[in-house]
CSV table of C-alpha atoms in Angstrom, one decimal:
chain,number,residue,atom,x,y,z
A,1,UNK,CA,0.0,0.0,0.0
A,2,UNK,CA,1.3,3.6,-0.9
A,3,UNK,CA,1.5,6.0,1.7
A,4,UNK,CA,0.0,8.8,0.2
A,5,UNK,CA,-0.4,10.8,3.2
A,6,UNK,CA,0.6,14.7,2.8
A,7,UNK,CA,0.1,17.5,-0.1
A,8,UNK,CA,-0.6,15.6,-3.3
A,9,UNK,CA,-0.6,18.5,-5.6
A,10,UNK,CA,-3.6,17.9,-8.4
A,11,UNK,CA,-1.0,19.2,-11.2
A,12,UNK,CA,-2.0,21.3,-14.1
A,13,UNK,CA,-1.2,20.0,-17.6
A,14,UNK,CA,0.3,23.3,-18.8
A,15,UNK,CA,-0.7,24.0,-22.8
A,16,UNK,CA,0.5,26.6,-25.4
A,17,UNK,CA,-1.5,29.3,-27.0
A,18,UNK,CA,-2.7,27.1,-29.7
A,19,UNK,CA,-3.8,24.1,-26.8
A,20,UNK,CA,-1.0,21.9,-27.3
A,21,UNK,CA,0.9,20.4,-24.4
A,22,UNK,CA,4.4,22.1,-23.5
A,23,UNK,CA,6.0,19.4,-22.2
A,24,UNK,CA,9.4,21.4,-21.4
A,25,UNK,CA,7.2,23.4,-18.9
A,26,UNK,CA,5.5,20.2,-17.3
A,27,UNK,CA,8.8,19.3,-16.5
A,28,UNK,CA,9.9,22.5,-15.4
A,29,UNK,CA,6.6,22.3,-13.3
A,30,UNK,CA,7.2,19.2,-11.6
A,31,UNK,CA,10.5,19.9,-10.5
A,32,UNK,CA,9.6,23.5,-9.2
A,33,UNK,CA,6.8,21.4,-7.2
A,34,UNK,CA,9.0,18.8,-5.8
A,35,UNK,CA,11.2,21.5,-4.5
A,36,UNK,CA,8.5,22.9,-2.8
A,37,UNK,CA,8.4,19.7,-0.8
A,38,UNK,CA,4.8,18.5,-2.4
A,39,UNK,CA,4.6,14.3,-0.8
A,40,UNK,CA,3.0,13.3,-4.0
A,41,UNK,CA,2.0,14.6,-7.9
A,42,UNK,CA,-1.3,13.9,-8.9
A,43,UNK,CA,-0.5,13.9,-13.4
A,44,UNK,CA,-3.7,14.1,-15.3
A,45,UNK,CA,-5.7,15.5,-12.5
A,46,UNK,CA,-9.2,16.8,-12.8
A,47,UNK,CA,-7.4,20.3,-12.4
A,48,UNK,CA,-5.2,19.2,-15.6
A,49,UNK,CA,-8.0,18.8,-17.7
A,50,UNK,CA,-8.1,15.5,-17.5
A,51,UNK,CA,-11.7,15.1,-19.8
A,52,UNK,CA,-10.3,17.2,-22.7
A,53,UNK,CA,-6.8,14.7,-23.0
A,54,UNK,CA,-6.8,11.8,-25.1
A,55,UNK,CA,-5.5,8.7,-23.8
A,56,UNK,CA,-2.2,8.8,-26.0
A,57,UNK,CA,-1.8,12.2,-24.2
A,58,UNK,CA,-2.0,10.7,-20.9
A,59,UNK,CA,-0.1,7.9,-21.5
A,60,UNK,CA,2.4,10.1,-22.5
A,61,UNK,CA,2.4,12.8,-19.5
A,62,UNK,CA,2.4,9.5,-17.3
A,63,UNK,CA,5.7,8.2,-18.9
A,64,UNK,CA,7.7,11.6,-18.7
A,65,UNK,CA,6.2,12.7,-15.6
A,66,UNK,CA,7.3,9.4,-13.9
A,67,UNK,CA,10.8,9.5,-15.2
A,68,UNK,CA,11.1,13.2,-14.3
A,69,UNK,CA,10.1,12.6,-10.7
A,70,UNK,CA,12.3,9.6,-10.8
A,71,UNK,CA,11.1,8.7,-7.1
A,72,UNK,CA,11.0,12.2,-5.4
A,73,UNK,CA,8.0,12.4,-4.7
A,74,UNK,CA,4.8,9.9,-4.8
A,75,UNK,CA,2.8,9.9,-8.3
A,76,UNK,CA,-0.9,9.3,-8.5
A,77,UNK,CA,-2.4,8.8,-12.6
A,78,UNK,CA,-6.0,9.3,-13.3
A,79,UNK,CA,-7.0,6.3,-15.9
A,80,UNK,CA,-10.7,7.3,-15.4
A,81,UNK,CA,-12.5,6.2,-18.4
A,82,UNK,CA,-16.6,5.8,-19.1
A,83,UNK,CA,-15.7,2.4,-21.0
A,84,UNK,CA,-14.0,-0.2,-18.5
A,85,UNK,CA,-12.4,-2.0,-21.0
A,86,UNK,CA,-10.6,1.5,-21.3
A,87,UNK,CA,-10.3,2.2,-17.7
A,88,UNK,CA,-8.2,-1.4,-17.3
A,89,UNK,CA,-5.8,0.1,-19.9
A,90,UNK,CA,-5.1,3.4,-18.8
A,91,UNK,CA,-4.6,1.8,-15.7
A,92,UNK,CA,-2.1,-0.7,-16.6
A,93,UNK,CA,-0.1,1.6,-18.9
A,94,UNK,CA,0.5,4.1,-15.6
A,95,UNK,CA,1.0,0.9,-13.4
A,96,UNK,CA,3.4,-0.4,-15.9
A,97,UNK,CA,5.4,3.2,-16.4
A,98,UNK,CA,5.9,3.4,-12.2
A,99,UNK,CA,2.8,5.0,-11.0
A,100,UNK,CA,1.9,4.5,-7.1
A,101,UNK,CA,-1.7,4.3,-7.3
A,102,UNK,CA,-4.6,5.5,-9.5
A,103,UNK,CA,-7.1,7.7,-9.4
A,104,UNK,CA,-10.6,6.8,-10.8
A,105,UNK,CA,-13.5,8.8,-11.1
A,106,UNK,CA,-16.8,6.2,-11.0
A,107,UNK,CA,-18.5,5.8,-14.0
A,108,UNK,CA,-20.4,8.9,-14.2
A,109,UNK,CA,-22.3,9.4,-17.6
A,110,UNK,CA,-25.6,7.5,-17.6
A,111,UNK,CA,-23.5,4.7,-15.5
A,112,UNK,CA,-24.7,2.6,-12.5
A,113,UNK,CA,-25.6,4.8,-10.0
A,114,UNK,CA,-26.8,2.1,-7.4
A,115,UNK,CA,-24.0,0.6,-4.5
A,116,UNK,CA,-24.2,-2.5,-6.3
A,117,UNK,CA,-23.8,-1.3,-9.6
A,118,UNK,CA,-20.6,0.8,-8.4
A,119,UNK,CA,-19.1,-1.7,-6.5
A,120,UNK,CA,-18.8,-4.0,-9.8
A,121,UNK,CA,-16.7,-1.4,-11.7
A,122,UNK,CA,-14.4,-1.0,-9.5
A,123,UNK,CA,-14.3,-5.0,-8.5
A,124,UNK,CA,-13.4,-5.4,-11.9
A,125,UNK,CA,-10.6,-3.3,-12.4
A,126,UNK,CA,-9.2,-3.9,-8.8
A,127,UNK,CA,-8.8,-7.5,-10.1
A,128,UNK,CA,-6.7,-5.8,-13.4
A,129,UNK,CA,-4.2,-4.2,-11.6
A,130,UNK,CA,-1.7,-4.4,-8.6
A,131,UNK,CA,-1.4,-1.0,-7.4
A,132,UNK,CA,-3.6,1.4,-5.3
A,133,UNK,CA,-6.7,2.6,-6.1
A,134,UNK,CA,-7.7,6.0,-5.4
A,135,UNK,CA,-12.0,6.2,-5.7
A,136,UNK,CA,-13.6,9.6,-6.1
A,137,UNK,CA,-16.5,11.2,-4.3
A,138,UNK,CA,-17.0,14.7,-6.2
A,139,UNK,CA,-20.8,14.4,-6.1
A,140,UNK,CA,-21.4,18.0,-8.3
A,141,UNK,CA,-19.4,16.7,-11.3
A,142,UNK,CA,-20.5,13.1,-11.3
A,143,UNK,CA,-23.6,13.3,-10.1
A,144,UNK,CA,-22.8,10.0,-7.7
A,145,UNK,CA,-21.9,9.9,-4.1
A,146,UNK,CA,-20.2,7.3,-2.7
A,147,UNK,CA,-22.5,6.4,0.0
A,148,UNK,CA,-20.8,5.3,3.6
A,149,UNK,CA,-22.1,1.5,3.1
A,150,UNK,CA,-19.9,1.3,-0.3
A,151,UNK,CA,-17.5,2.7,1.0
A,152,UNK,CA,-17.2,-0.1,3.7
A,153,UNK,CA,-17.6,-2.8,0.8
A,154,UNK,CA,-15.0,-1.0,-1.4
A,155,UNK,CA,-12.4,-1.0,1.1
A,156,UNK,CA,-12.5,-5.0,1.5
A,157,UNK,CA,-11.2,-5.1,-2.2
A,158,UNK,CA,-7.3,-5.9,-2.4
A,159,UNK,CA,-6.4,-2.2,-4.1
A,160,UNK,CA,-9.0,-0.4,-3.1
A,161,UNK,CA,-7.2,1.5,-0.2
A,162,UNK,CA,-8.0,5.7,-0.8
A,163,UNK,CA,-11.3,7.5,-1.6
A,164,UNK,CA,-10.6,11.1,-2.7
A,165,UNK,CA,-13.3,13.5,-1.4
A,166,UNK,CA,-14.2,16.4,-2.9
A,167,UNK,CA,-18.4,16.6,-2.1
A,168,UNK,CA,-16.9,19.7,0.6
A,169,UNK,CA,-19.4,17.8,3.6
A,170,UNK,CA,-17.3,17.4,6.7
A,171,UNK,CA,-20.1,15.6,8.5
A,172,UNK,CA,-19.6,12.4,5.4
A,173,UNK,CA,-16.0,13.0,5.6
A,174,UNK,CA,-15.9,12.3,8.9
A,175,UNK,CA,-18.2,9.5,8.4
A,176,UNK,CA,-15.7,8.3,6.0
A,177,UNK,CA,-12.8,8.6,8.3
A,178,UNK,CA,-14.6,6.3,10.5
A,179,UNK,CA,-14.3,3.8,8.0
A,180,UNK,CA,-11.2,3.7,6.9
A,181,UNK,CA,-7.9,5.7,7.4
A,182,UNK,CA,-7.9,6.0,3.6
A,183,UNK,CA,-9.2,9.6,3.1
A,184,UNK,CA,-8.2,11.9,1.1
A,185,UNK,CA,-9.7,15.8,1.5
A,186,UNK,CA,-10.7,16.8,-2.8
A,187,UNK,CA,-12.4,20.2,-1.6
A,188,UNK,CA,-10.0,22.9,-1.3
A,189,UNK,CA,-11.9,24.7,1.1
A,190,UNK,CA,-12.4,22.1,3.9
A,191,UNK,CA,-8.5,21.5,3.6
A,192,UNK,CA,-7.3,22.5,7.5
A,193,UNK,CA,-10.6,21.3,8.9
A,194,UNK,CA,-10.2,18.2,7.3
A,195,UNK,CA,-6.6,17.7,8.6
A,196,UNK,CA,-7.4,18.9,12.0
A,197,UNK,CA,-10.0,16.1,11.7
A,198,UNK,CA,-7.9,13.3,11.0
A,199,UNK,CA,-7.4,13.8,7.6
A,200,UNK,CA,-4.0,12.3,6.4
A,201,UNK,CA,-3.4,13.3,3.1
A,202,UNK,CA,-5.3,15.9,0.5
A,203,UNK,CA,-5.2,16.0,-3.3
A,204,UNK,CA,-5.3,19.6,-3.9
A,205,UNK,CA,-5.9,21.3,-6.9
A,206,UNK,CA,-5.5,25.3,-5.6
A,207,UNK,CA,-1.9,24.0,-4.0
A,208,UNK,CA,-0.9,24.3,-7.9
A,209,UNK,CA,-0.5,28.2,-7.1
A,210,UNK,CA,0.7,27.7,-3.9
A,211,UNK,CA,3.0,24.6,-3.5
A,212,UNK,CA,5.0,26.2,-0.2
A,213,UNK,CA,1.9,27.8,1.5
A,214,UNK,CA,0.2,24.2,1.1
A,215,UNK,CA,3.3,21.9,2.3
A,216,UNK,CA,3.5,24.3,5.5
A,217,UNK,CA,0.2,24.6,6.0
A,218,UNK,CA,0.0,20.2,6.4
A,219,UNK,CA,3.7,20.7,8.3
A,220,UNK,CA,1.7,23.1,10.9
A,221,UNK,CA,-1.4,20.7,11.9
A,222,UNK,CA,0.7,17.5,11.7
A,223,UNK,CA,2.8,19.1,14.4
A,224,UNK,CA,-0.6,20.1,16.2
A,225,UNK,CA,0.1,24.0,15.9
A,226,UNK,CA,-2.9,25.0,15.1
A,227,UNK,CA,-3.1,28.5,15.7
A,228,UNK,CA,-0.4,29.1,13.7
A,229,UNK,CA,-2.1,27.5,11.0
A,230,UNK,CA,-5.1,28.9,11.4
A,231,UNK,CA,-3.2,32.1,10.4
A,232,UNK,CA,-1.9,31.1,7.6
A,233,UNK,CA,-4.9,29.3,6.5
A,234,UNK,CA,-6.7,32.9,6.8
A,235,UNK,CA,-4.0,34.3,4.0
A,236,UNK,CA,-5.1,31.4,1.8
A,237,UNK,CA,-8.5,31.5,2.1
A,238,UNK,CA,-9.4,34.2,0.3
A,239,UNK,CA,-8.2,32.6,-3.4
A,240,UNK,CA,-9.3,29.4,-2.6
A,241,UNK,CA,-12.9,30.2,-2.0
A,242,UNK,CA,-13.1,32.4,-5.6
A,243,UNK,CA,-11.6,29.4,-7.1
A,244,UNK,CA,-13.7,27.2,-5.5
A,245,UNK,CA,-17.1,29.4,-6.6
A,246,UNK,CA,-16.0,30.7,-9.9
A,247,UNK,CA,-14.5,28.8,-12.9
A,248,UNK,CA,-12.8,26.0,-11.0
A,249,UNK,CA,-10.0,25.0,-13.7
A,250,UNK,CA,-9.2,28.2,-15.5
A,251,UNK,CA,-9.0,30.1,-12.1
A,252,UNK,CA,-6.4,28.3,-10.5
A,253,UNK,CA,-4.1,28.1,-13.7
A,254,UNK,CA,-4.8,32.0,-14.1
A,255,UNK,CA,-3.3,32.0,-10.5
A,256,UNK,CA,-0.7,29.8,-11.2
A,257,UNK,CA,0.5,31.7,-13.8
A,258,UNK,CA,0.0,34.6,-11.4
A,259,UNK,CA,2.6,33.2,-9.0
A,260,UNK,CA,5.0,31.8,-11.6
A,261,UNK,CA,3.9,28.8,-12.1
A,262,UNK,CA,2.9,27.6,-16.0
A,263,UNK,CA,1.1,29.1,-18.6
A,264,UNK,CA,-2.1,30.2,-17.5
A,265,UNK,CA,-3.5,28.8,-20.4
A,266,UNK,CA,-6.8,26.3,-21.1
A,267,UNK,CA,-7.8,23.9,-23.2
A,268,UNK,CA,-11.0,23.9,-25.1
A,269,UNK,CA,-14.2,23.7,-24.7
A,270,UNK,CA,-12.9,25.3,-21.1
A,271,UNK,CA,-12.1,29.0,-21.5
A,272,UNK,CA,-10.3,31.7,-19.5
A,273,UNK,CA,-11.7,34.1,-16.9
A,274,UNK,CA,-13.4,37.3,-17.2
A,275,UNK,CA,-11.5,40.5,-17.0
A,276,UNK,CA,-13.5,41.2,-13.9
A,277,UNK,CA,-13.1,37.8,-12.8
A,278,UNK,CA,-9.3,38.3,-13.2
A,279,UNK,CA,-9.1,41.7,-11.4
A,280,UNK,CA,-11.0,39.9,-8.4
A,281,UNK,CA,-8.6,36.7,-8.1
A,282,UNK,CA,-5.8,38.8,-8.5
A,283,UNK,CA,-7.3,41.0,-5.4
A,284,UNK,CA,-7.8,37.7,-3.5
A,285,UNK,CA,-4.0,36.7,-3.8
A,286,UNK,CA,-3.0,39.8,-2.4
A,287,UNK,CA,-3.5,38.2,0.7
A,288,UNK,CA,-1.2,35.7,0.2
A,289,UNK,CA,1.5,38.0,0.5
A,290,UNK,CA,0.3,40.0,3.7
């Protein structure tokens, strides 16, 4: 089992002016990241646009994000997929290139919906592969929760060790957390709640424009000092809730690329922010610098 516990920065996929990956700045990325001192790299993230890659594009940010981390840091793939058949694949090509576990969305277009129904797809692939497997409860994109009582079946599988949640209800995460030690916090948000509650590791999307703020911000509850990061928590709230009630994606690249970090740019049918919109994320950083 991979200890994914700690900041598991939800990595942009940075793209050029025309939508094309620049690979030279992933790599740039990831090593400005693992300097930061980021525990794990989530490549292929919902935050990287995961829906609007193909699967050669994937497999390929797998392969040279892997070999650039070379064992710095943990790596997390996505291989969500609607088809299965596809879902085993992606999976076993990041398995196979030196991923640590994978992260899989449930099938959320006009899929199962019901425990039973969910509990299938991922018996099936946990049965394809030999590395950890990361669920997802994100609720407002799927339009599937991952009830409590599946979540006690889904634990019992071999790989089935994580559940990423992102649904933003402490009272279910906390439910969760009674079920297995296994959580990690998906809402950006909840993030120093969710630690103080237990919480041992996050995949976080906003740490993308962050990385340093994030890592200290984990350092300060592990070590129980929570006022302190109470305070620092207070500098980053202010960004994460416009990301987190704006235009999820485009925002925190925008703020990224703000801070130094990648392009700022979006691939279609996504688009960028709003002049206004920018003027008011750029007034929400500001905080991060008091």
């Amino acid at each position: 089992m991979a200890n994914l516990e700690g900041i598991n920065l939800a990595m942009q996929t940075p793209f050029n002016d025309d939508g094309g990956i620049n690979f030279k700045i992933y790599e740039e990325l990831i090593d400005k990241y693992v300097n930061a001192g980021v525990h794990g790299l989530v490549l292929g993230a919902g935050t990287g646009q995961h829906p609007y890659l193909t699967e050669e594009e994937c497999n390929q940010l797998y392969e040279i994000g892997t070999k650039r981390i070379d064992g710095r840091c943990k790596v997390i793939c996505q291989s969500s997929a609607l088809n299965v058949d596809e879902v085993i694949r992606r999976s076993k090509h990041a398995e196979s290139v030196g991923a640590d576990a994978l992260m899989i969305l449930p099938p959320y277009f006009e899929g199962p919906s019901d425990d039973d129904g969910l509990f299938e797809f991922y018996k099936e692939i946990d049965s394809a592969i030999s590395i950890d497997i990361v669920g997802y409860n994100i609720p407002q994109a799927t339009g599937i929760s991952v009830s409590t009582d599946l979540l006690k079946r889904l634990v019992e599988l071999k790989n089935f060790n994580y559940i990423k949640d992102s649904a933003g209800d402490l009272s279910t995460h906390q439910e969760y957390l009674q079920v297995t030690p296994g959580v990690l916090n998906g809402c950006d948000t909840t993030t120093v709640y969710a630690l103080m509650a237990g919480t041992k590791g996050v995949i976080w999307g906003g740490a993308n424009y962050m990385p340093y703020e994030a890592v200290k911000l984990y350092d300060l509850v592990i070590n129980k000092r929570h006022s302190e990061a109470l305070e620092l928590w207070q500098r980053m709230l202010p960004s994460l809730l416009f990301i987190w009630r704006t235009k999820y994606t485009p925002s925190v690249l925008r703020a990224s690329q703000l801070r130094g970090y990648g392009t700022g740019n979006v691939r279609k049918p996504l688009s960028k922010i709003s002049a206004q919109e920018d003027k008011e994320l750029q007034r929400a950083l500001e905080a991060l610098n008091r």
